Each structure stands twice: as C-alpha cells, then as structure tokens.
Amino acid sequence: MKLNGIDHVGVIGTGMIGTSLGVLLTGHGYRTTLLAVDEIQIAESRKKFDNFYKAMVENQVMTQAQADICRRYLSFTTDYAALTDADCVFEAVVEQLPVKQEVYRRLEEHCPELRLIMSVSSAIQPEKLADGMGRYKDRILVTHPFFPPHLIPYFEIVASPQDTAPGMTDLAKEFLLSLDRKPVVLKKSVPGFLGTRLQFAMAREAVNIVQSGIAEPEDVDMAAMYSFMPRYTKIGIFEHFDNGGLELFAATMKNLFPYLSQEQGIPPIVQEKLDKGELGVRSGKGFRDWRGADLEDLSRRTAEPWWPMIHWDLPAE
Ligand SMILES: NC(=O)c1ccc[n+]([C@@H]2O[C@H](COP(=O)([O-])OP(=O)(O)OC[C@H]3O[C@@H](n4cnc5c(N)ncnc54)[C@H](O)[C@@H]3O)[C@@H](O)[C@H]2O)c1
C-alpha cells in the first residue's frame, strides 16, 4: 500500500541501482521520475528497465498487462525542474562524495517540498554525506540496498548522529515497508553498515580456506550452498544460536576463533589474481574458470532465490 503523503518520487542516477529502484517504485504505483545526465543514459536505462519488467513477467511475478500499467508510472528527465513537486528522492549516483553533494545542492535549489533524501551509498557514511550541506542536511540518510533492489528486499537505514532530524528514519522505514522491502534501522553509523560486514566476514574466511590449501573454491561454494546457507533464508543467525543453545556456540567459538582469518588487507591470493588479470567472469577466470561456461544459467541462478519473495501491491490502473 502506498504511503500517505508520498506521491511523486525522484531517483537521481540511472545506472544499475537507479533503474532497479525505478522498477520497484513504479511496481507500487508511485509516480516516479528518473533523472539522468543525458539522453544516452536515458536510452540505456529505459532498455534495462524494460528488461527488468520482462523478467518479472517471464518469472510469473506479474502479468504483461500488469507490467504495462506499472510502466506508465515512469518518466525520465535530465532537468531538476521536473522534480519540483517531488516528495522524496533516492540518490543513486556514482560513489563519489562531491558528486553526491552536488546532487543535494541541486535538490535544495529545485525541490521545495522534499521530505527525505535517501542515498543508496554502499560505503559513504551519512554524516559525511550531510557534512557542509544546507537546509536539507537534516533529511539526508543512507538507505543501502543490495543489487538489484527491486528483487532483494533488504535495505539498511543509517542516519547521521548529528544531522538527521528525528522522524526521518521512521519515515524512510515506513516508505520502504510500503515498497514491500525489509528495512532495518542501524543504531549507529559504522563503516560497512550491516549486510556488507556479515558478507565480508564470511568472504575473509572463504579466501583463507583456499589460500591455506584446505579446499578448492568449488568445494567452499558447495559447503556454503548445501550446508548452512539455505537455513538462513528461513531463520536468522541468532534464532539458530538460540535454537542450538548458547553453550554449544560458545564452545565452538572458543575452540575455533584462534584459527580463523585475522586478515587486515587484501589477502595475497586475491592480489596475485588481480596482478594476473584474473578478475572473474568478465576476464574468463577468477577463483573459478568461466571459459565456455553457461553464463545465462549463472544469471538465472543469481536471481532465482528472490522471485518467491515478491508480494507487491501492484497498481490496478
Ligand atoms: N551496484 C551495486 O551492487 C550497488 C549496491 C548497493 C549500493 N550501490 C550504490 O549505488 C550507487 C550507484 O551505483 P550503481 O551501481 O548504480 O552505479 P552505475 O555506475 O551503474 O550508475 C551510476 C549512475 O550515476 C549517474 N551519474 C553520475 N553523475 C551524476 C550526476 N551528477 N547526476 C545524475 N546522475 C549522475 C551515471 O550517469 C550513472 O547512471 C553508488 O553509490 C553505489 O555505491 C551499488
């Protein structure tokens, strides 16, 4: 259900995240304007947007007729004047502080009714985003998604301790709930926020296992996919702790933690691969060999877990 008082939503930046947000917003019947730097970017974003909706129909999340209705809620522009009556905005431009702050200045200039500016920044903390900003510094916060945000429900909301006005995190949370998302509000602003911290804690040990000659990358992947990871789509880490009993977990922590990776920088095995140009799928090889691999199958599997999580309140007209 759409949130009362929010009708027109702007998205600044039409790359991977901005375009995916366009799908999420229009799929809930919000009047959505995507602001791009030029007409070339508009054409590229429109193509991606259409492909995202095509995949939604192919995966039976909605009918073609419903997709056509949703798509009518989208406009593109290169002019901030088209956002004059925007109620809130997602900022989804490149991960560079000066570029993001220039966007906020333009919003202050052109959008007199703006209630909330949500940055999707992966790593810039909200106090840095708001630093030096003008009359809207009290309504800038981070709403960090995982790509693609129209499929992956989780968003983490991070406020600036000294700048964000009371009520802004609640408004962001209510708005994201209206988009069928699963928002979490962090109690403090920290590097890596929450999801990335969890993901990279595991990535550090996965690399360590390979680097120490304990197992091949394929086998680490098997361990993750077929042992404990599927559990965490239905119960959480702490639910699992409590279910197993804390004594058991404490004993394992005591015995195992001294042997886990304490790596503080880029692990040597990763650096070696970078130096050899083994960058992953796009160079044909990374930790695994992608030469001749079925990349369409990889793409299908990448999206597969999220389709059952879509329960959108699609606009009827
Ligand atoms: N890609 C991911 O997996 C991911 C996940 C979570 C968060 N993020 C964050 O999302 C943001 C965007 O990342 P992306 O992956 O979509 O990048 P991208 O390179 O696909 O898109 C960036 C967009 O910003 C636009 N842009 C640059 N300067 C602009 C300006 N002055 N005004 C308007 N638009 C401008 C570019 O034209 C481009 O369309 C970054 O802050 C990134 O950290 C990315």
Tab-separated table of C-alpha atoms and ligand atoms in Angstrom:
chain	number	residue	atom	x	y	z
A	1	MET	CA	0.000	0.000	0.000
A	2	LYS	CA	1.325	3.453	-0.936
A	3	LEU	CA	2.378	5.702	1.932
A	4	ASN	CA	0.080	8.654	2.607
A	5	GLY	CA	1.676	11.956	1.662
A	6	ILE	CA	4.177	10.428	-0.781
A	7	ASP	CA	3.046	10.695	-4.361
A	8	HIS	CA	5.988	11.727	-6.529
A	9	VAL	CA	9.401	10.074	-6.026
A	10	GLY	CA	12.592	11.126	-7.774
A	11	VAL	CA	15.568	8.885	-8.489
A	12	ILE	CA	18.834	10.657	-9.296
A	13	GLY	CA	21.130	8.438	-11.342
A	14	THR	CA	20.024	5.880	-13.898
A	15	GLY	CA	22.658	3.167	-13.506
A	16	MET	CA	22.187	-0.331	-12.107
A	17	ILE	CA	20.663	0.722	-8.792
A	18	GLY	CA	18.705	3.768	-10.043
A	19	THR	CA	16.990	1.806	-12.796
A	20	SER	CA	16.145	-1.086	-10.482
A	21	LEU	CA	14.646	1.407	-7.997
A	22	GLY	CA	12.560	2.715	-10.886
A	23	VAL	CA	11.049	-0.764	-11.243
A	24	LEU	CA	10.416	-1.072	-7.508
A	25	LEU	CA	8.690	2.328	-7.292
A	26	THR	CA	6.547	2.023	-10.414
A	27	GLY	CA	5.635	-1.525	-9.373
A	28	HIS	CA	3.957	0.017	-6.345
A	29	GLY	CA	2.195	2.778	-8.243
A	30	TYR	CA	4.408	5.675	-7.139
A	31	ARG	CA	4.740	8.414	-9.744
A	32	THR	CA	8.461	8.091	-10.458
A	33	THR	CA	10.901	10.379	-12.233
A	34	LEU	CA	14.391	9.126	-13.069
A	35	LEU	CA	16.884	11.936	-13.580
A	36	ALA	CA	19.759	11.107	-15.927
A	37	VAL	CA	22.810	13.046	-17.036
A	38	ASP	CA	21.916	12.884	-20.727
A	39	GLU	CA	19.714	11.290	-23.403
A	40	ILE	CA	22.178	8.407	-23.958
A	41	GLN	CA	21.868	7.401	-20.305
A	42	ILE	CA	18.076	7.650	-20.594
A	43	ALA	CA	18.053	5.247	-23.551
A	44	GLU	CA	20.294	2.766	-21.692
A	45	SER	CA	18.216	2.952	-18.526
A	46	ARG	CA	14.934	2.529	-20.421
A	47	LYS	CA	16.319	-0.643	-22.020
A	48	LYS	CA	17.372	-2.047	-18.620
A	49	PHE	CA	14.016	-1.019	-17.116
A	50	ASP	CA	12.116	-2.850	-19.867
A	51	ASN	CA	14.311	-5.929	-19.413
A	52	PHE	CA	13.694	-5.957	-15.656
A	53	TYR	CA	9.920	-5.911	-16.273
A	54	LYS	CA	10.284	-8.591	-18.970
A	55	ALA	CA	11.989	-10.857	-16.420
A	56	MET	CA	9.195	-10.160	-13.893
A	57	VAL	CA	6.610	-11.336	-16.439
A	58	GLU	CA	8.711	-14.344	-17.507
A	59	ASN	CA	9.033	-15.387	-13.884
A	60	GLN	CA	5.263	-15.012	-13.361
A	61	VAL	CA	5.520	-12.338	-10.702
A	62	MET	CA	3.025	-10.294	-12.712
A	63	THR	CA	1.152	-10.456	-15.984
A	64	GLN	CA	2.121	-8.480	-19.080
A	65	ALA	CA	-0.996	-6.323	-18.588
A	66	GLN	CA	0.046	-5.522	-15.003
A	67	ALA	CA	3.594	-4.723	-16.105
A	68	ASP	CA	2.221	-2.336	-18.736
A	69	ILE	CA	0.195	-0.499	-16.070
A	70	CYS	CA	3.240	-0.180	-13.774
A	71	ARG	CA	5.463	1.107	-16.557
A	72	ARG	CA	3.134	4.058	-17.113
A	73	TYR	CA	4.205	5.486	-13.735
A	74	LEU	CA	7.723	6.180	-15.043
A	75	SER	CA	9.135	9.384	-16.549
A	76	PHE	CA	12.692	10.256	-17.455
A	77	THR	CA	14.231	13.696	-17.329
A	78	THR	CA	17.586	15.475	-17.444
A	79	ASP	CA	16.144	18.573	-15.740
A	80	TYR	CA	15.729	19.089	-11.992
A	81	ALA	CA	12.694	21.268	-12.742
A	82	ALA	CA	10.771	18.011	-13.343
A	83	LEU	CA	11.260	17.219	-9.643
A	84	THR	CA	9.755	20.456	-8.280
A	85	ASP	CA	6.870	18.629	-6.593
A	86	ALA	CA	8.870	15.514	-5.549
A	87	ASP	CA	8.070	14.329	-2.019
A	88	CYS	CA	11.207	12.241	-1.609
A	89	VAL	CA	14.233	11.222	-3.594
A	90	PHE	CA	16.609	8.296	-3.883
A	91	GLU	CA	20.131	9.476	-4.704
A	92	ALA	CA	21.772	6.698	-6.743
A	93	VAL	CA	24.689	8.407	-8.490
A	94	VAL	CA	28.310	7.218	-8.636
A	95	GLU	CA	30.044	6.513	-5.335
A	96	GLN	CA	31.848	9.880	-5.139
A	97	LEU	CA	31.123	12.297	-2.297
A	98	PRO	CA	31.476	15.562	-4.314
A	99	VAL	CA	29.075	14.245	-6.997
A	100	LYS	CA	26.516	13.192	-4.377
A	101	GLN	CA	26.764	16.530	-2.540
A	102	GLU	CA	26.322	18.458	-5.794
A	103	VAL	CA	23.093	16.484	-6.303
A	104	TYR	CA	21.896	17.510	-2.797
A	105	ARG	CA	22.642	21.167	-3.608
A	106	ARG	CA	20.589	20.913	-6.796
A	107	LEU	CA	17.740	19.322	-4.834
A	108	GLU	CA	17.833	22.157	-2.269
A	109	GLU	CA	17.588	24.607	-5.134
A	110	HIS	CA	14.785	22.929	-7.108
A	111	CYS	CA	12.629	20.843	-4.760
A	112	PRO	CA	10.823	22.983	-2.163
A	113	GLU	CA	8.640	20.131	-0.844
A	114	LEU	CA	11.246	17.417	-0.405
A	115	ARG	CA	10.752	15.485	2.845
A	116	LEU	CA	13.526	12.912	2.555
A	117	ILE	CA	16.754	12.286	0.616
A	118	MET	CA	17.739	8.608	0.636
A	119	SER	CA	21.257	7.836	-0.528
A	120	VAL	CA	21.953	4.275	-1.651
A	121	SER	CA	25.676	4.711	-0.971
A	122	SER	CA	27.498	1.439	-0.298
A	123	ALA	CA	30.226	2.889	1.859
A	124	ILE	CA	29.930	6.636	2.470
A	125	GLN	CA	28.528	7.216	5.948
A	126	PRO	CA	25.585	9.621	6.267
A	127	GLU	CA	27.493	12.148	8.418
A	128	LYS	CA	29.938	12.573	5.511
A	129	LEU	CA	27.080	12.954	3.014
A	130	ALA	CA	25.416	15.638	5.165
A	131	ASP	CA	28.647	17.469	6.063
A	132	GLY	CA	28.546	21.027	4.725
A	133	MET	CA	25.073	20.676	3.258
A	134	GLY	CA	22.447	23.425	3.581
A	135	ARG	CA	18.786	23.443	4.576
A	136	TYR	CA	18.235	19.779	3.675
A	137	LYS	CA	21.132	18.348	5.703
A	138	ASP	CA	18.630	17.199	8.350
A	139	ARG	CA	16.827	14.907	5.897
A	140	ILE	CA	19.737	13.092	4.255
A	141	LEU	CA	20.226	9.492	5.302
A	142	VAL	CA	21.514	6.246	3.847
A	143	THR	CA	19.120	3.545	2.679
A	144	HIS	CA	21.612	0.947	1.481
A	145	PRO	CA	20.192	-1.823	-0.733
A	146	PHE	CA	21.707	-4.924	-2.251
A	147	PHE	CA	21.620	-5.187	-6.046
A	148	PRO	CA	19.044	-5.423	-7.543
A	149	PRO	CA	16.837	-3.623	-5.007
A	150	HIS	CA	13.602	-4.485	-6.844
A	151	LEU	CA	14.371	-8.171	-6.168
A	152	ILE	CA	16.335	-8.209	-2.905
A	153	PRO	CA	14.049	-6.999	-0.104
A	154	TYR	CA	16.655	-5.970	2.480
A	155	PHE	CA	17.561	-2.281	2.960
A	156	GLU	CA	19.624	-0.889	5.851
A	157	ILE	CA	18.801	2.612	7.058
A	158	VAL	CA	21.636	4.636	8.576
A	159	ALA	CA	21.207	8.147	9.978
A	160	SER	CA	23.835	10.773	10.722
A	161	PRO	CA	24.066	11.061	14.532
A	162	GLN	CA	24.465	14.839	14.484
A	163	ASP	CA	22.447	15.838	11.406
A	164	THR	CA	19.437	13.618	10.700
A	165	ALA	CA	16.228	15.072	12.162
A	166	PRO	CA	14.039	12.972	14.468
A	167	GLY	CA	11.392	11.119	12.492
A	168	MET	CA	13.439	10.752	9.309
A	169	THR	CA	14.454	7.132	9.936
A	170	ASP	CA	10.818	6.285	10.737
A	171	LEU	CA	9.667	7.949	7.522
A	172	ALA	CA	12.287	6.058	5.481
A	173	LYS	CA	11.300	2.801	7.162
A	174	GLU	CA	7.572	3.356	6.535
A	175	PHE	CA	8.274	4.247	2.934
A	176	LEU	CA	10.422	1.147	2.357
A	177	LEU	CA	7.774	-1.021	4.031
A	178	SER	CA	5.247	0.413	1.564
A	179	LEU	CA	7.562	-0.945	-1.163
A	180	ASP	CA	7.427	-4.499	0.250
A	181	ARG	CA	11.025	-4.144	1.476
A	182	LYS	CA	12.544	-5.476	4.718
A	183	PRO	CA	14.234	-2.400	6.210
A	184	VAL	CA	16.494	-2.460	9.261
A	185	VAL	CA	17.495	0.712	11.142
A	186	LEU	CA	21.078	0.690	12.430
A	187	LYS	CA	21.553	2.021	15.956
A	188	LYS	CA	24.748	3.782	14.887
A	189	SER	CA	26.634	4.723	11.730
A	190	VAL	CA	29.594	2.387	11.119
A	191	PRO	CA	31.773	1.518	8.090
A	192	GLY	CA	30.289	-1.345	6.058
A	193	PHE	CA	26.884	-0.830	7.694
A	194	LEU	CA	25.463	-4.316	8.424
A	195	GLY	CA	24.907	-6.634	5.465
A	196	THR	CA	28.313	-5.993	3.912
A	197	ARG	CA	30.004	-6.668	7.266
A	198	LEU	CA	28.334	-10.064	7.505
A	199	GLN	CA	29.062	-10.902	3.878
A	200	PHE	CA	32.733	-9.951	4.082
A	201	ALA	CA	33.325	-11.688	7.411
A	202	MET	CA	32.448	-14.896	5.580
A	203	ALA	CA	34.355	-13.861	2.427
A	204	ARG	CA	37.521	-13.382	4.516
A	205	GLU	CA	37.358	-16.926	5.847
A	206	ALA	CA	36.382	-18.395	2.452
A	207	VAL	CA	39.519	-16.891	0.892
A	208	ASN	CA	41.591	-18.022	3.877
A	209	ILE	CA	40.445	-21.624	3.425
A	210	VAL	CA	41.523	-21.587	-0.233
A	211	GLN	CA	44.766	-19.713	0.480
A	212	SER	CA	45.685	-22.173	3.249
A	213	GLY	CA	45.211	-25.139	0.902
A	214	ILE	CA	42.297	-26.580	2.878
A	215	ALA	CA	39.843	-26.804	-0.037
A	216	GLU	CA	39.228	-25.668	-3.617
A	217	PRO	CA	36.902	-22.693	-4.304
A	218	GLU	CA	34.329	-25.099	-5.841
A	219	ASP	CA	34.217	-27.059	-2.576
A	220	VAL	CA	33.899	-23.930	-0.426
A	221	ASP	CA	30.963	-22.932	-2.647
A	222	MET	CA	29.410	-26.397	-2.179
A	223	ALA	CA	29.796	-26.149	1.592
A	224	ALA	CA	28.036	-22.792	1.669
A	225	MET	CA	25.232	-23.692	-0.751
A	226	TYR	CA	24.394	-27.130	0.615
A	227	SER	CA	25.063	-26.883	4.353
A	228	PHE	CA	24.114	-23.878	6.429
A	229	MET	CA	23.240	-21.084	3.963
A	230	PRO	CA	19.740	-22.245	2.917
A	231	ARG	CA	18.782	-22.288	6.619
A	232	TYR	CA	19.247	-18.535	6.781
A	233	THR	CA	16.520	-17.847	4.241
A	234	LYS	CA	14.020	-19.154	6.801
A	235	ILE	CA	15.534	-18.487	10.237
A	236	GLY	CA	18.116	-15.949	11.339
A	237	ILE	CA	21.613	-16.351	12.759
A	238	PHE	CA	20.512	-15.532	16.291
A	239	GLU	CA	17.410	-17.674	16.024
A	240	HIS	CA	19.773	-20.505	15.112
A	241	PHE	CA	22.095	-19.721	18.064
A	242	ASP	CA	19.210	-19.777	20.490
A	243	ASN	CA	17.730	-22.895	18.963
A	244	GLY	CA	21.044	-24.778	19.304
A	245	GLY	CA	21.804	-23.407	22.778
A	246	LEU	CA	24.461	-20.833	23.569
A	247	GLU	CA	26.792	-23.252	25.410
A	248	LEU	CA	27.379	-25.140	22.163
A	249	PHE	CA	28.116	-21.940	20.252
A	250	ALA	CA	30.386	-20.593	22.994
A	251	ALA	CA	32.415	-23.830	22.993
A	252	THR	CA	32.861	-23.709	19.203
A	253	MET	CA	33.822	-20.041	19.309
A	254	LYS	CA	36.457	-20.735	21.986
A	255	ASN	CA	37.985	-23.626	20.051
A	256	LEU	CA	37.737	-22.204	16.529
A	257	PHE	CA	38.231	-18.425	16.645
A	258	PRO	CA	42.042	-18.639	17.112
A	259	TYR	CA	42.250	-20.422	13.730
A	260	LEU	CA	40.045	-18.107	11.677
A	261	SER	CA	41.475	-15.437	9.396
A	262	GLN	CA	42.564	-12.184	11.011
A	263	GLU	CA	43.488	-10.700	7.597
A	264	GLN	CA	43.556	-6.878	7.680
A	265	GLY	CA	44.024	-6.091	3.995
A	266	ILE	CA	43.700	-7.689	0.559
A	267	PRO	CA	44.707	-11.362	1.028
A	268	PRO	CA	47.832	-12.346	-1.002
A	269	ILE	CA	45.911	-14.884	-3.127
A	270	VAL	CA	43.441	-12.176	-4.209
A	271	GLN	CA	46.276	-9.754	-5.021
A	272	GLU	CA	48.017	-12.449	-7.125
A	273	LYS	CA	44.868	-12.928	-9.168
A	274	LEU	CA	44.459	-9.178	-9.653
A	275	ASP	CA	48.073	-8.946	-10.831
A	276	LYS	CA	47.495	-11.781	-13.336
A	277	GLY	CA	44.336	-10.116	-14.682
A	278	GLU	CA	42.158	-12.944	-13.356
A	279	LEU	CA	39.239	-10.699	-12.480
A	280	GLY	CA	36.329	-13.142	-12.587
A	281	VAL	CA	33.584	-13.760	-15.134
A	282	ARG	CA	34.456	-10.821	-17.353
A	283	SER	CA	38.094	-11.938	-17.832
A	284	GLY	CA	37.145	-15.624	-18.147
A	285	LYS	CA	38.795	-16.633	-14.879
A	286	GLY	CA	38.763	-15.617	-11.231
A	287	PHE	CA	38.710	-18.129	-8.410
A	288	ARG	CA	36.757	-20.325	-10.809
A	289	ASP	CA	37.153	-20.936	-14.533
A	290	TRP	CA	34.393	-19.307	-16.637
A	291	ARG	CA	35.746	-20.074	-20.087
A	292	GLY	CA	32.940	-21.781	-22.019
A	293	ALA	CA	30.614	-21.599	-19.004
A	294	ASP	CA	26.846	-21.145	-19.365
A	295	LEU	CA	26.585	-17.523	-18.245
A	296	GLU	CA	22.839	-17.398	-18.854
A	297	ASP	CA	22.464	-20.169	-16.310
A	298	LEU	CA	24.585	-18.148	-13.846
A	299	SER	CA	22.371	-15.123	-14.411
A	300	ARG	CA	19.195	-17.199	-13.914
A	301	ARG	CA	20.537	-18.734	-10.691
A	302	THR	CA	21.610	-15.307	-9.417
A	303	ALA	CA	18.004	-14.039	-9.453
A	304	GLU	CA	16.292	-17.328	-8.529
A	305	PRO	CA	16.174	-17.031	-4.711
A	306	TRP	CA	14.327	-13.728	-4.829
A	307	TRP	CA	11.329	-14.392	-7.087
A	308	PRO	CA	9.270	-16.056	-4.319
A	309	MET	CA	9.892	-13.025	-2.089
A	310	ILE	CA	7.927	-10.629	-4.314
A	311	HIS	CA	4.482	-9.784	-2.935
A	312	TRP	CA	3.787	-6.387	-4.444
A	313	ASP	CA	0.649	-4.339	-4.149
A	314	LEU	CA	0.544	-3.650	-7.902
A	315	PRO	CA	-1.355	-0.604	-9.142
A	316	ALA	CA	-4.696	-1.563	-10.669
A	317	GLU	CA	-4.782	1.300	-13.141
B	1	LIG	N1	25.898	-1.894	-7.897
B	1	LIG	C1	25.709	-2.388	-6.690
B	1	LIG	O1	25.779	-3.610	-6.462
B	1	LIG	C2	25.370	-1.458	-5.550
B	1	LIG	C3	24.753	-1.984	-4.401
B	1	LIG	C4	24.364	-1.122	-3.381
B	1	LIG	C5	24.608	0.234	-3.491
B	1	LIG	N2	25.248	0.731	-4.598
B	1	LIG	C6	25.469	2.188	-4.685
B	1	LIG	O2	24.588	2.720	-5.659
B	1	LIG	C7	25.157	3.934	-6.199
B	1	LIG	C8	25.106	3.836	-7.710
B	1	LIG	O3	25.801	2.673	-8.091
B	1	LIG	P1	25.464	1.879	-9.436
B	1	LIG	O4	26.000	0.509	-9.236
B	1	LIG	O5	24.053	2.087	-9.829
B	1	LIG	O6	26.453	2.651	-10.432
B	1	LIG	P2	26.311	2.894	-12.003
B	1	LIG	O7	27.674	3.253	-12.455
B	1	LIG	O8	25.590	1.772	-12.645
B	1	LIG	O9	25.363	4.188	-12.063
B	1	LIG	C9	25.776	5.445	-11.627
B	1	LIG	C10	24.900	6.459	-12.311
B	1	LIG	O10	25.181	7.745	-11.781
B	1	LIG	C11	24.988	8.647	-12.859
B	1	LIG	N3	25.562	9.952	-12.529
B	1	LIG	C12	26.861	10.263	-12.384
B	1	LIG	N4	26.964	11.579	-12.055
B	1	LIG	C13	25.696	12.073	-11.986
B	1	LIG	C14	25.144	13.338	-11.701
B	1	LIG	N5	25.913	14.371	-11.401
B	1	LIG	N6	23.794	13.488	-11.753
B	1	LIG	C15	22.995	12.455	-12.056
B	1	LIG	N7	23.461	11.208	-12.329
B	1	LIG	C16	24.795	11.037	-12.291
B	1	LIG	C17	25.626	7.948	-14.040
B	1	LIG	O11	25.198	8.530	-15.246
B	1	LIG	C18	25.094	6.537	-13.838
B	1	LIG	O12	23.841	6.389	-14.460
B	1	LIG	C19	26.562	4.036	-5.615
B	1	LIG	O13	26.549	4.933	-4.533
B	1	LIG	C20	26.849	2.619	-5.125
B	1	LIG	O14	27.756	2.594	-4.045
B	1	LIG	C21	25.611	-0.074	-5.644
